[in-house]
Structure formats: structure tokens, C-alpha cells
XYZ file of C-alpha atoms in Angstrom:
573
model
C -77.950 -79.854 -72.044
C -81.297 -79.004 -70.420
C -82.561 -82.187 -68.925
C -86.010 -83.663 -69.618
C -88.961 -83.065 -67.414
C -89.780 -86.535 -67.432
C -86.024 -87.179 -66.535
C -86.512 -84.497 -63.171
C -87.492 -85.767 -59.666
C -91.544 -85.763 -59.298
C -91.603 -82.440 -57.452
C -89.060 -80.977 -59.766
C -90.722 -81.349 -62.992
C -92.977 -78.297 -62.217
C -89.569 -76.304 -62.422
C -89.077 -77.274 -65.910
C -89.924 -74.976 -68.772
C -91.727 -77.416 -71.025
C -94.216 -78.226 -68.399
C -95.862 -74.716 -69.186
C -95.405 -74.496 -72.457
C -98.627 -75.056 -73.634
C -100.196 -72.512 -70.796
C -99.884 -68.475 -70.784
C -96.192 -67.107 -70.943
C -97.102 -64.609 -67.722
C -98.783 -67.600 -65.675
C -95.856 -69.848 -66.305
C -93.618 -67.751 -65.424
C -94.847 -67.038 -61.997
C -95.408 -70.582 -61.721
C -91.788 -70.991 -62.065
C -90.786 -68.536 -59.570
C -93.070 -69.378 -57.027
C -92.843 -73.152 -57.379
C -89.273 -73.267 -57.467
C -88.689 -71.031 -54.470
C -90.724 -73.197 -52.702
C -89.554 -75.930 -53.458
C -85.770 -74.516 -52.495
C -86.900 -73.545 -49.092
C -88.539 -77.289 -48.513
C -85.654 -78.943 -49.591
C -83.176 -76.451 -47.229
C -85.335 -77.002 -44.276
C -85.321 -81.026 -45.359
C -81.362 -80.636 -44.835
C -81.541 -79.059 -41.838
C -83.567 -81.540 -40.210
C -81.205 -84.241 -41.721
C -77.955 -82.822 -40.433
C -79.183 -82.406 -37.096
C -77.557 -84.840 -35.468
C -73.870 -84.275 -37.720
C -74.271 -80.537 -36.106
C -74.864 -81.235 -32.410
C -72.261 -83.756 -33.316
C -69.757 -81.013 -34.077
C -70.769 -78.640 -31.299
C -69.511 -81.268 -28.699
C -66.430 -81.368 -30.756
C -66.003 -77.589 -30.721
C -66.719 -77.807 -26.724
C -64.047 -80.452 -26.362
C -61.466 -78.428 -28.178
C -61.878 -75.349 -26.259
C -61.433 -77.424 -23.249
C -58.172 -78.210 -25.090
C -57.089 -75.055 -25.758
C -57.551 -74.093 -21.901
C -55.366 -76.818 -20.913
C -52.826 -75.883 -23.952
C -52.605 -72.478 -22.563
C -51.307 -73.671 -19.231
C -49.471 -75.675 -20.278
C -47.508 -73.505 -23.120
C -47.736 -70.478 -21.065
C -50.141 -68.360 -23.120
C -50.471 -67.255 -26.477
C -51.817 -70.017 -28.195
C -53.684 -69.900 -31.436
C -55.493 -72.238 -33.805
C -54.771 -76.162 -33.780
C -54.768 -78.382 -36.931
C -55.714 -81.607 -36.954
C -52.238 -83.055 -37.684
C -51.830 -82.330 -33.898
C -49.388 -79.650 -34.033
C -49.899 -76.240 -32.464
C -50.100 -73.241 -34.336
C -49.102 -70.098 -32.607
C -51.022 -67.131 -33.777
C -51.289 -63.622 -32.727
C -53.533 -62.527 -35.458
C -56.785 -64.936 -35.443
C -58.595 -62.847 -33.046
C -59.923 -59.533 -34.266
C -59.259 -56.531 -31.932
C -62.378 -55.949 -29.621
C -63.968 -52.543 -30.272
C -64.180 -51.664 -26.592
C -60.648 -52.842 -26.226
C -59.548 -50.309 -28.573
C -61.706 -47.538 -27.328
C -60.329 -48.304 -23.189
C -56.579 -48.688 -25.229
C -56.911 -45.138 -26.454
C -57.930 -43.916 -23.506
C -54.812 -45.173 -22.059
C -52.823 -43.623 -24.829
C -54.414 -40.724 -23.921
C -53.520 -40.673 -20.718
C -49.609 -41.063 -21.187
C -49.996 -38.199 -23.840
C -50.875 -36.149 -20.759
C -48.797 -37.230 -18.704
C -45.985 -36.899 -21.247
C -46.918 -33.601 -21.900
C -47.154 -32.436 -18.537
C -42.999 -33.614 -17.855
C -42.369 -31.747 -20.765
C -43.596 -28.523 -20.048
C -42.842 -28.602 -16.608
C -39.729 -30.362 -15.977
C -38.460 -31.740 -19.134
C -34.849 -33.401 -18.553
C -35.434 -34.009 -14.799
C -35.805 -36.817 -13.123
C -39.681 -36.490 -12.097
C -42.581 -33.819 -12.463
C -43.934 -31.993 -9.303
C -47.181 -31.514 -10.766
C -49.357 -29.234 -8.310
C -46.361 -26.877 -7.890
C -45.424 -27.680 -11.624
C -41.743 -28.198 -11.131
C -39.212 -30.898 -12.176
C -37.207 -32.488 -9.194
C -33.716 -34.472 -9.502
C -34.970 -37.332 -7.345
C -32.314 -39.953 -9.053
C -29.289 -37.506 -9.705
C -30.169 -35.832 -13.017
C -30.388 -38.692 -15.154
C -34.016 -37.935 -16.844
C -35.344 -41.024 -14.796
C -39.070 -40.111 -16.392
C -37.721 -39.520 -20.038
C -35.299 -42.715 -20.022
C -38.394 -44.690 -18.360
C -40.786 -43.604 -20.845
C -39.079 -44.451 -24.022
C -40.243 -47.952 -24.570
C -43.908 -46.933 -23.411
C -43.995 -44.161 -26.203
C -42.441 -46.530 -28.682
C -44.905 -49.165 -28.138
C -47.876 -46.777 -28.397
C -46.998 -45.226 -31.168
C -45.988 -41.556 -30.367
C -43.643 -41.310 -32.407
C -42.730 -37.499 -32.166
C -42.651 -38.066 -28.417
C -40.283 -40.662 -28.978
C -37.983 -38.914 -31.692
C -37.734 -35.523 -29.259
C -36.217 -38.079 -26.347
C -34.181 -39.820 -28.205
C -32.396 -36.486 -29.217
C -32.274 -35.242 -25.219
C -30.365 -38.817 -24.736
C -28.200 -38.190 -27.502
C -27.355 -34.101 -26.758
C -28.108 -33.963 -22.939
C -27.819 -37.139 -21.328
C -24.542 -36.828 -18.920
C -23.850 -39.579 -16.243
C -20.899 -37.593 -15.150
C -22.626 -36.959 -11.957
C -21.319 -36.585 -8.288
C -24.334 -38.366 -6.743
C -24.610 -41.169 -4.934
C -26.842 -43.295 -6.990
C -29.125 -46.713 -5.873
C -27.163 -49.418 -7.918
C -30.644 -51.149 -7.893
C -32.893 -48.089 -9.397
C -30.102 -47.075 -12.234
C -29.857 -50.321 -13.090
C -33.922 -51.173 -13.333
C -35.061 -47.745 -14.453
C -32.219 -46.382 -16.804
C -29.986 -49.440 -18.033
C -33.465 -51.165 -18.493
C -35.065 -48.306 -20.205
C -32.062 -47.415 -22.482
C -31.799 -51.455 -23.678
C -35.642 -52.080 -23.940
C -35.544 -48.470 -26.155
C -32.417 -50.504 -28.214
C -34.559 -53.921 -28.641
C -37.664 -52.114 -29.658
C -36.054 -49.307 -32.189
C -32.450 -50.734 -32.944
C -30.875 -47.790 -32.737
C -27.703 -48.129 -31.184
C -27.325 -44.783 -29.704
C -29.704 -46.377 -26.854
C -27.142 -49.482 -26.449
C -24.045 -47.056 -26.328
C -25.837 -45.065 -23.561
C -26.551 -48.290 -21.491
C -23.095 -49.496 -21.696
C -21.581 -46.116 -20.705
C -24.072 -45.928 -17.413
C -23.346 -49.748 -16.394
C -19.268 -49.226 -16.829
C -19.860 -46.443 -13.933
C -22.186 -49.010 -11.851
C -19.602 -52.223 -12.183
C -17.260 -51.045 -9.142
C -20.034 -51.867 -6.858
C -19.548 -55.265 -7.478
C -16.326 -55.620 -6.335
C -16.576 -56.981 -2.998
C -15.200 -59.830 -1.244
C -17.955 -62.279 -2.366
C -18.824 -60.121 -5.397
C -22.497 -59.136 -4.009
C -22.922 -56.045 -4.486
C -22.777 -52.426 -2.582
C -26.025 -50.846 -3.199
C -24.956 -47.212 -3.568
C -22.109 -45.831 -5.627
C -20.969 -42.678 -6.688
C -21.260 -41.857 -10.058
C -18.099 -39.749 -10.775
C -15.692 -41.263 -8.778
C -16.958 -45.198 -8.488
C -16.898 -45.018 -4.934
C -19.038 -48.047 -3.530
C -20.949 -48.669 -0.103
C -24.202 -49.846 1.458
C -27.021 -47.054 3.186
C -25.844 -46.882 6.624
C -29.890 -47.742 7.866
C -28.777 -51.359 6.865
C -25.850 -51.782 9.438
C -23.232 -52.489 5.937
C -25.032 -54.976 5.070
C -26.788 -55.248 1.162
C -30.446 -55.758 0.441
C -31.655 -58.815 -1.117
C -33.733 -57.116 -3.805
C -30.844 -54.012 -4.305
C -28.321 -57.032 -5.132
C -30.357 -59.755 -6.678
C -32.156 -57.497 -9.442
C -29.648 -56.592 -12.042
C -29.064 -59.676 -13.501
C -31.854 -59.462 -16.439
C -30.409 -56.023 -17.598
C -26.867 -56.838 -17.404
C -26.906 -60.430 -18.979
C -29.072 -58.662 -21.690
C -26.162 -55.895 -21.980
C -23.731 -58.492 -22.647
C -25.403 -60.294 -25.285
C -26.000 -57.087 -27.638
C -22.196 -56.103 -26.889
C -20.741 -59.293 -27.090
C -18.840 -58.210 -23.949
C -19.094 -61.128 -21.236
C -18.044 -58.772 -18.065
C -21.612 -57.488 -17.050
C -22.522 -61.033 -17.239
C -20.122 -62.793 -15.411
C -20.652 -59.737 -12.345
C -24.229 -60.496 -11.815
C -24.576 -64.277 -12.350
C -21.541 -64.569 -9.604
C -24.198 -63.203 -7.508
C -26.632 -65.848 -8.117
C -23.778 -68.514 -7.655
C -22.755 -67.478 -3.900
C -26.502 -67.294 -3.093
C -26.696 -70.578 -4.595
C -24.222 -72.316 -2.512
C -26.296 -71.992 0.832
C -30.063 -71.292 -0.910
C -32.042 -72.953 1.842
C -34.968 -75.580 0.572
C -37.760 -73.415 0.690
C -36.086 -70.684 -1.372
C -36.666 -68.004 1.107
C -33.452 -65.377 1.994
C -33.821 -62.591 4.674
C -33.689 -58.978 3.314
C -29.743 -58.464 4.404
C -26.812 -59.616 3.161
C -23.620 -59.247 3.987
C -21.213 -58.438 0.945
C -18.161 -59.829 2.680
C -18.932 -63.134 3.785
C -22.049 -63.875 1.479
C -23.792 -64.878 5.387
C -27.595 -63.584 5.826
C -28.243 -61.657 8.596
C -31.317 -62.142 10.636
C -33.828 -60.160 9.226
C -37.737 -60.184 7.546
C -38.623 -62.282 4.787
C -40.761 -60.577 2.372
C -42.150 -61.141 -0.863
C -42.726 -57.170 -0.310
C -40.290 -54.169 -0.535
C -36.376 -55.140 -0.390
C -37.403 -58.935 -1.132
C -39.560 -58.506 -4.174
C -38.086 -58.760 -7.069
C -35.142 -60.875 -6.399
C -37.902 -63.835 -6.552
C -39.036 -62.403 -10.049
C -35.656 -62.070 -11.715
C -35.113 -66.133 -10.717
C -38.138 -66.901 -12.988
C -37.076 -63.828 -15.740
C -33.760 -64.874 -16.668
C -34.765 -68.651 -17.090
C -37.692 -66.868 -19.414
C -35.343 -64.605 -21.420
C -32.779 -67.668 -21.651
C -35.572 -69.016 -23.799
C -35.656 -71.652 -20.722
C -32.655 -73.773 -21.943
C -30.471 -76.083 -19.682
C -28.106 -73.008 -19.267
C -30.394 -71.077 -17.384
C -32.071 -74.062 -15.379
C -30.323 -73.493 -11.940
C -32.345 -70.216 -12.085
C -35.499 -71.933 -12.481
C -34.691 -74.631 -9.732
C -33.967 -71.693 -7.795
C -37.157 -70.487 -8.603
C -39.455 -73.345 -7.712
C -37.999 -73.970 -4.141
C -38.853 -70.029 -3.553
C -42.537 -70.996 -4.654
C -42.530 -73.901 -2.062
C -41.434 -71.476 0.652
C -44.094 -69.173 -0.760
C -46.829 -71.713 -0.166
C -45.691 -71.639 3.659
C -46.467 -68.092 3.876
C -49.868 -68.139 2.317
C -52.923 -67.718 4.515
C -56.378 -66.994 3.890
C -58.805 -64.337 5.600
C -62.007 -64.500 7.492
C -64.785 -64.011 6.852
C -64.294 -63.767 2.983
C -61.098 -66.469 2.799
C -59.233 -63.758 0.789
C -56.004 -65.197 -0.191
C -52.754 -63.116 1.278
C -48.861 -63.631 1.368
C -47.367 -62.933 5.103
C -43.949 -61.655 6.011
C -41.603 -63.921 7.968
C -39.571 -62.458 11.230
C -37.915 -65.459 12.509
C -40.111 -68.547 12.991
C -43.363 -66.176 13.164
C -45.742 -64.850 10.372
C -47.021 -61.455 10.555
C -50.276 -61.184 8.738
C -49.319 -58.250 6.878
C -48.758 -57.881 2.921
C -47.558 -54.759 0.857
C -48.972 -53.573 -2.349
C -45.344 -53.994 -3.833
C -46.482 -57.967 -3.249
C -49.009 -58.017 -5.976
C -46.481 -58.644 -8.773
C -46.427 -62.042 -7.330
C -49.782 -63.314 -8.604
C -48.478 -62.440 -12.269
C -45.058 -63.798 -11.391
C -46.749 -67.169 -10.053
C -48.942 -67.526 -13.075
C -45.903 -66.882 -15.806
C -44.111 -69.590 -14.117
C -47.177 -71.936 -13.965
C -46.514 -73.591 -17.143
C -42.983 -74.747 -16.414
C -44.514 -77.100 -13.689
C -46.522 -80.619 -14.430
C -50.144 -80.415 -15.118
C -51.359 -80.671 -11.717
C -48.666 -78.015 -9.983
C -49.694 -75.884 -13.083
C -53.069 -75.939 -12.116
C -52.204 -75.403 -8.534
C -50.142 -72.226 -8.716
C -52.230 -70.727 -11.761
C -55.234 -70.860 -9.153
C -52.892 -69.542 -6.279
C -52.124 -66.460 -8.914
C -55.966 -65.945 -9.550
C -56.619 -65.938 -5.641
C -54.001 -63.544 -4.925
C -55.211 -61.169 -7.595
C -58.819 -61.192 -6.632
C -57.027 -59.835 -2.913
C -55.071 -57.513 -4.854
C -58.070 -55.977 -7.034
C -59.777 -55.578 -3.421
C -56.869 -53.759 -2.070
C -58.264 -51.048 -4.175
C -62.153 -52.144 -4.087
C -62.037 -51.404 -0.144
C -61.243 -48.285 -0.043
C -63.464 -44.919 -0.698
C -61.327 -43.686 -3.364
C -61.026 -47.091 -5.109
C -57.324 -46.761 -4.641
C -55.071 -49.026 -3.169
C -53.222 -48.362 0.132
C -49.165 -49.005 0.734
C -50.324 -51.995 2.723
C -52.881 -54.049 4.521
C -53.181 -56.117 7.582
C -55.524 -58.728 7.817
C -57.581 -59.497 10.665
C -59.345 -62.502 12.118
C -63.310 -62.171 11.321
C -62.399 -58.776 9.840
C -60.302 -59.916 6.569
C -58.232 -56.436 5.412
C -58.021 -53.042 6.492
C -55.188 -50.717 5.268
C -52.194 -49.907 6.940
C -49.895 -47.069 4.969
C -52.448 -45.480 3.851
C -50.906 -43.294 0.586
C -50.941 -44.299 -3.075
C -48.039 -43.661 -5.448
C -49.453 -44.787 -8.768
C -47.963 -47.853 -8.617
C -48.198 -50.660 -10.709
C -47.865 -54.078 -9.493
C -51.496 -54.887 -9.183
C -52.286 -53.932 -12.979
C -49.276 -55.739 -13.945
C -50.456 -59.026 -12.713
C -54.263 -58.565 -13.920
C -52.201 -58.286 -17.952
C -50.286 -61.143 -17.244
C -53.611 -63.144 -16.109
C -55.368 -61.541 -18.986
C -52.709 -63.149 -21.453
C -52.434 -66.317 -20.083
C -55.856 -67.074 -19.216
C -58.200 -65.014 -21.550
C -60.004 -64.330 -18.662
C -62.156 -60.731 -19.371
C -62.649 -60.096 -16.217
C -59.030 -59.125 -15.481
C -59.448 -56.524 -18.031
C -62.811 -55.010 -16.436
C -61.143 -54.872 -13.268
C -57.807 -53.359 -14.426
C -60.503 -50.437 -16.233
C -61.887 -49.870 -12.803
C -58.417 -49.305 -11.552
C -57.880 -46.663 -14.641
C -60.875 -44.810 -14.134
C -60.095 -44.428 -10.593
C -56.695 -43.169 -11.691
C -58.615 -40.874 -14.032
C -60.910 -39.573 -11.416
C -58.539 -39.116 -8.055
C -55.173 -38.571 -9.318
C -55.720 -36.467 -12.681
C -55.340 -32.974 -12.662
C -54.557 -30.463 -15.210
C -50.448 -30.891 -14.782
C -50.098 -34.554 -15.154
C -51.108 -37.559 -12.550
C -50.457 -37.149 -8.673
C -50.405 -39.913 -6.211
C -52.464 -39.664 -2.758
C -51.492 -38.914 0.431
C -54.292 -41.039 1.836
C -56.591 -43.156 -0.382
C -59.596 -42.777 2.338
C -59.515 -38.879 2.081
C -58.218 -38.573 -1.701
C -55.914 -36.033 -0.338
C -53.431 -35.451 -3.116
C -49.375 -35.429 -2.930
C -47.227 -33.537 -5.498
C -45.435 -36.265 -7.349
C -45.775 -38.228 -10.975
C -43.685 -40.897 -10.058
C -41.578 -42.095 -13.420
C -43.221 -45.475 -13.081
C -46.244 -44.149 -13.850
C -45.183 -43.815 -17.099
C -42.949 -46.835 -17.309
C -45.250 -49.432 -15.717
C -48.723 -48.409 -14.967
C -49.999 -47.093 -17.776
C -48.132 -49.740 -20.104
C -49.541 -52.680 -18.551
C -52.911 -50.912 -18.830
C -52.140 -50.401 -22.511
C -51.314 -53.964 -22.841
C -54.141 -55.235 -20.774
C -56.562 -53.911 -23.684
C -53.980 -54.542 -26.931
C -53.900 -57.636 -28.724
C -51.308 -60.491 -27.358
C -49.155 -59.651 -30.933
C -47.913 -56.366 -29.063
C -44.873 -57.573 -26.885
C -45.854 -61.448 -27.335
C -44.553 -63.264 -24.133
C -43.258 -65.945 -25.913
C -41.118 -63.550 -27.301
C -39.930 -60.304 -24.961
C -39.725 -60.501 -21.269
C -40.388 -57.363 -18.599
C -37.700 -56.452 -16.174
C -38.873 -55.494 -12.808
C -40.107 -51.651 -14.433
C -41.883 -53.119 -17.226
C -38.979 -52.621 -19.714
C -39.653 -55.435 -22.426
C -36.514 -57.236 -23.250
C -35.840 -59.541 -25.899
C -35.403 -63.354 -25.166
C -32.382 -64.998 -26.672
C -31.612 -68.610 -26.244
C -28.361 -69.367 -23.708
C -26.873 -72.154 -24.886
C -23.294 -71.183 -23.331
C -21.789 -69.007 -20.939
C -20.170 -66.471 -23.298
C -22.431 -64.117 -24.932
C -22.002 -63.707 -28.785
C -23.535 -61.423 -31.313
C -25.033 -63.323 -34.340
C -26.447 -62.589 -37.553
C -29.865 -63.389 -36.312
C -29.147 -60.778 -33.756
C -28.231 -58.506 -36.815
C -31.641 -59.386 -38.773
C -33.400 -58.705 -36.189
C -32.420 -54.997 -35.487
C -32.841 -54.442 -39.354
C -36.269 -55.307 -39.240
C -37.292 -53.380 -36.013
C -35.734 -50.484 -37.991
C -37.849 -51.159 -40.369
C -41.032 -51.725 -38.452
C -40.324 -48.018 -36.450
C -40.138 -46.188 -39.944
C -43.463 -47.559 -40.608
C -45.383 -46.796 -37.289
C -47.698 -44.253 -36.996
C -48.247 -41.570 -34.187
């Protein structure tokens, strides 16, 4: 029912039709439109002025919430989503839309993977690695199809379905482990066992699980030593295990302490505890005499368990032992059953702090190597996995230590990025030396397409949300495109100063480098860190809660695999 113009506020009476009853209709209508629209604008301006204080208050509250979010990211390990006002944190990977620039960059990385894969497919199909310049394959790992198996999960994650299915057919019909070949237990585990298990966890296809079990059974005799610390070399056909002659009969720390993740996962997926028991016994043995600083020399006697006088390093032959102490704890969902792994890792982080130095004049933070009681101012590019590892583990500390270790991770990542920026090709050498007053200089100057720095940038991006790490990663990718891409694949450099190319496309370029670059520009819902953990070859494995030592298959696993099969059918290439 229309209100009388007299009952309206004085300024609004001009908007009522009765006011214009005695005036020409056209004039009346024009006045109605003009006066009412003017009054609406006046009222809006008045409302803005009246609520200016409230808006400022809300902006202050938003700022406080952003600060709270950053703290929660550190405390929760990464993917914090929206917060409701009941005080609960709601994790979500869907509320942030995909950035158009990220999407473009991700597609560029996907195209690089397609180029690398099709080159391998054309010139080295079924062999371990491609030699792009001579356009032929080479069996550097006994003819196990290392590049193909290493690439399975990358193809799946990128949605390259046709390529994934063709690779699967090769695994089913042509993958043969009965090789009279002296295989590295470490390399075979991280590439082949890890690659097959990851393909299984992603696709739910039991072919991959059965093949993983088959090769693991051929590796198991390596653990038949007096201490259970494995020999590092085994003949795949005959099961004879030994250590390389150049170690003087000793086992290598990283080679002996980097099978835990894969073999524990294999026991969980199959329900057979023997794999888990073999590898966890190694940690039990090492923990008996584990030093307070958590730093072990790179050589260990498999007969006595004693550590030999040898270097301590987070680079070659030491690196992934420390990585797996953290990641087994994460893969077990951080329960008491895996707490001893975390305890050992925290001791190792205490030791890491004792190896930290800063260069002059630019104050680059770096990790020294230790020989006896003296520190060597040398850092491998391999050690550039450490910033990502430290960032990933920082949330398990108390608040102050969490911030301290995250800050250390960021400082180390800056150094590793400068390994790349300091050379004419913008690609990093194999190792660097630090000199007083001169910062860093490249030592061994080759680049073999390694992933470690990009890996750390991926973790830091996921855990902090700082887009700087994406920019650094993009710069590294562009340097690979400029210097390493050729018509028949990707090659390393013999010298990062001159840009002279080598003739090898390492399998880990497809397994790790390109995968971490792709994920660096993907939403955090793609392989979220609270559901998956990466092995040291960047093969994602599903996190499963560990409440007891004996692994058992359960209905949740079956439902998960059913869901994955449905997901696989719905993916687009």
C-alpha cells in the first residue's frame, strides 16, 4: 500500500507521485527521476561517511587475521585455508583461484615434459636414459627402464594420459628384473621401487604394486649382514650383495638409510611386514650409538655398525639419510610409533646448526662439510635439498624454534638460488667454495639437470606463500630452456661458465626437476603436503597413520584406491 507523502521524511516527499498530481505529467516524471536519483547518491555518500570508522576497524581486523594466518601456516605446516569465528581452522585448497600467470607457466613446464618424454620415446624407449645429442639410449641402471618408471607419476600428475598408458603397457609386457647386473640398492629403490609405488598410490593400479614387490624381493638379500645394515650393491639375477671396492668394504650412509620410506610403504600396501622390518632395523642399529649432534660420517661398517673416520656432509653420500628421518615421521602421520625418527632428526638439525657459516661480504648462509674437527667451506648443490627439508620440518618445533629454522631455510634457499645466478649461464655448478671477502665460487662446474634447489623452492612456496620462490623457479626453468633444450631432448652442461653441452638426459630431470617446477605453479590441492610425502626421487607416497609396527591393509585403503581409479578415468590429457 502506498505511503502518503506527508508521512515521508521531508526530503523524500518529492519522490512521491502525489506531489506532482497538479503538474504536467512529463515534467513530473523528469523530476521524479532526477530528484530520486540525486537523493540516492546523497544517501550513499552519507552512509559511507557514517560507516568510515567501522570500515577502518574492519581493515585492522583483516590485517590481524592475515598475521594470524601466517602464524598458523608455520604451526600447521603449510596449507592453511579460511578461518571460521568459532576458533577452528578449516583446511582448504580450493578457495584461492588459479593465477593466470601460474597457469601459463605450468603449461610451459608441461610442454617441456612432453618434449623430454617424446624424445625419450623416439630415441631410447625402454632403455634407462636418453643420450640426446647422439640420439640413442643407454642402460645406466641395468636396463630397468629407469626414465620410463621415473616418469610414471609425473605423466599422471600432469594429465598426460596417453603417454602414461603407453608406459604402463611397457611395464606390464616388457619390464624384466632378471638381470645379471650389479645394481645400486639405493638407486634401484628410490627410482624403481619408489616410482612404481607412487604410480600405484596415484592410479590404484595393482600392476605397479606387484612390480614394486617383485623388484624389492630381489633387493632384500642386501640386508643379510651381521648388523642388518645393508650392502649397497646387489646382483639382481643371483642375489649376491657386496659393497663397492672404493669404499674399502664400508656401507655408505645415504645408500643404507634411504630405503625406509619405500619399504615401509610397500609393507603397508601389501600387508607383508618383512620389508618394513628390514629397513627399520637399520635405524634401530644406528640409533644405539647416535651422537648428540645427530651427525654421522658417510661410511659405516655393516659387520659391526661402527662409523668409520670419514667426512660428515649434507651433500653427496650423506644427504638423504637426514631427509628420510623426517619423512618417515611425516609418512607415519607423526604418531608415537614414528616419534624416534623425529627425535633423531631434531638431533641432526642441532648438528646442522654447527655446520652453518656465512660468507663475506654478502653474508650468504651455507652448510660446511666436516672432516674430523675441522670445517671445510664447501657446499654441494646436492645439499640444496636442505632448505626444503628444514622448512618442511620446522612446524614440528615449538614456536621460537619453528621460526628460527624456517628463517634458516629461507637464507639457505637464497644461497642456492645464487648458485644459479652467479654463473654466465644462470645454471648452477655441482659444488661451490666460499672464500673470505669473495663470497662463493664454482668448484666442479658441470650441471646435470639436478632438482635440489627447485625442490626447496617448491616447499618454501607451499609453506610460506611467498611468490618470490615462484619467480626464482621460473628464472631457473628459463635457464634450462635456454641452455639445455635441444631438438632431441634436454642435456646437461659440461661447464656452466662456457655453456658447453654434454650428452645425457638424466632420468631425475623428468622425475624431479620438471615435476617440482610443475607443482611450483600448481594449486596446493595438487599433491597436498598433508596427504602426501615425496621420496628423495620426488615420487609422492600417501601418508598413512602408524599406530603399531605391523602394517595391515584396511577398508580405508580400499576405498582410497577405488576413488583414485575413478579420478584416473576422469582426467583429461
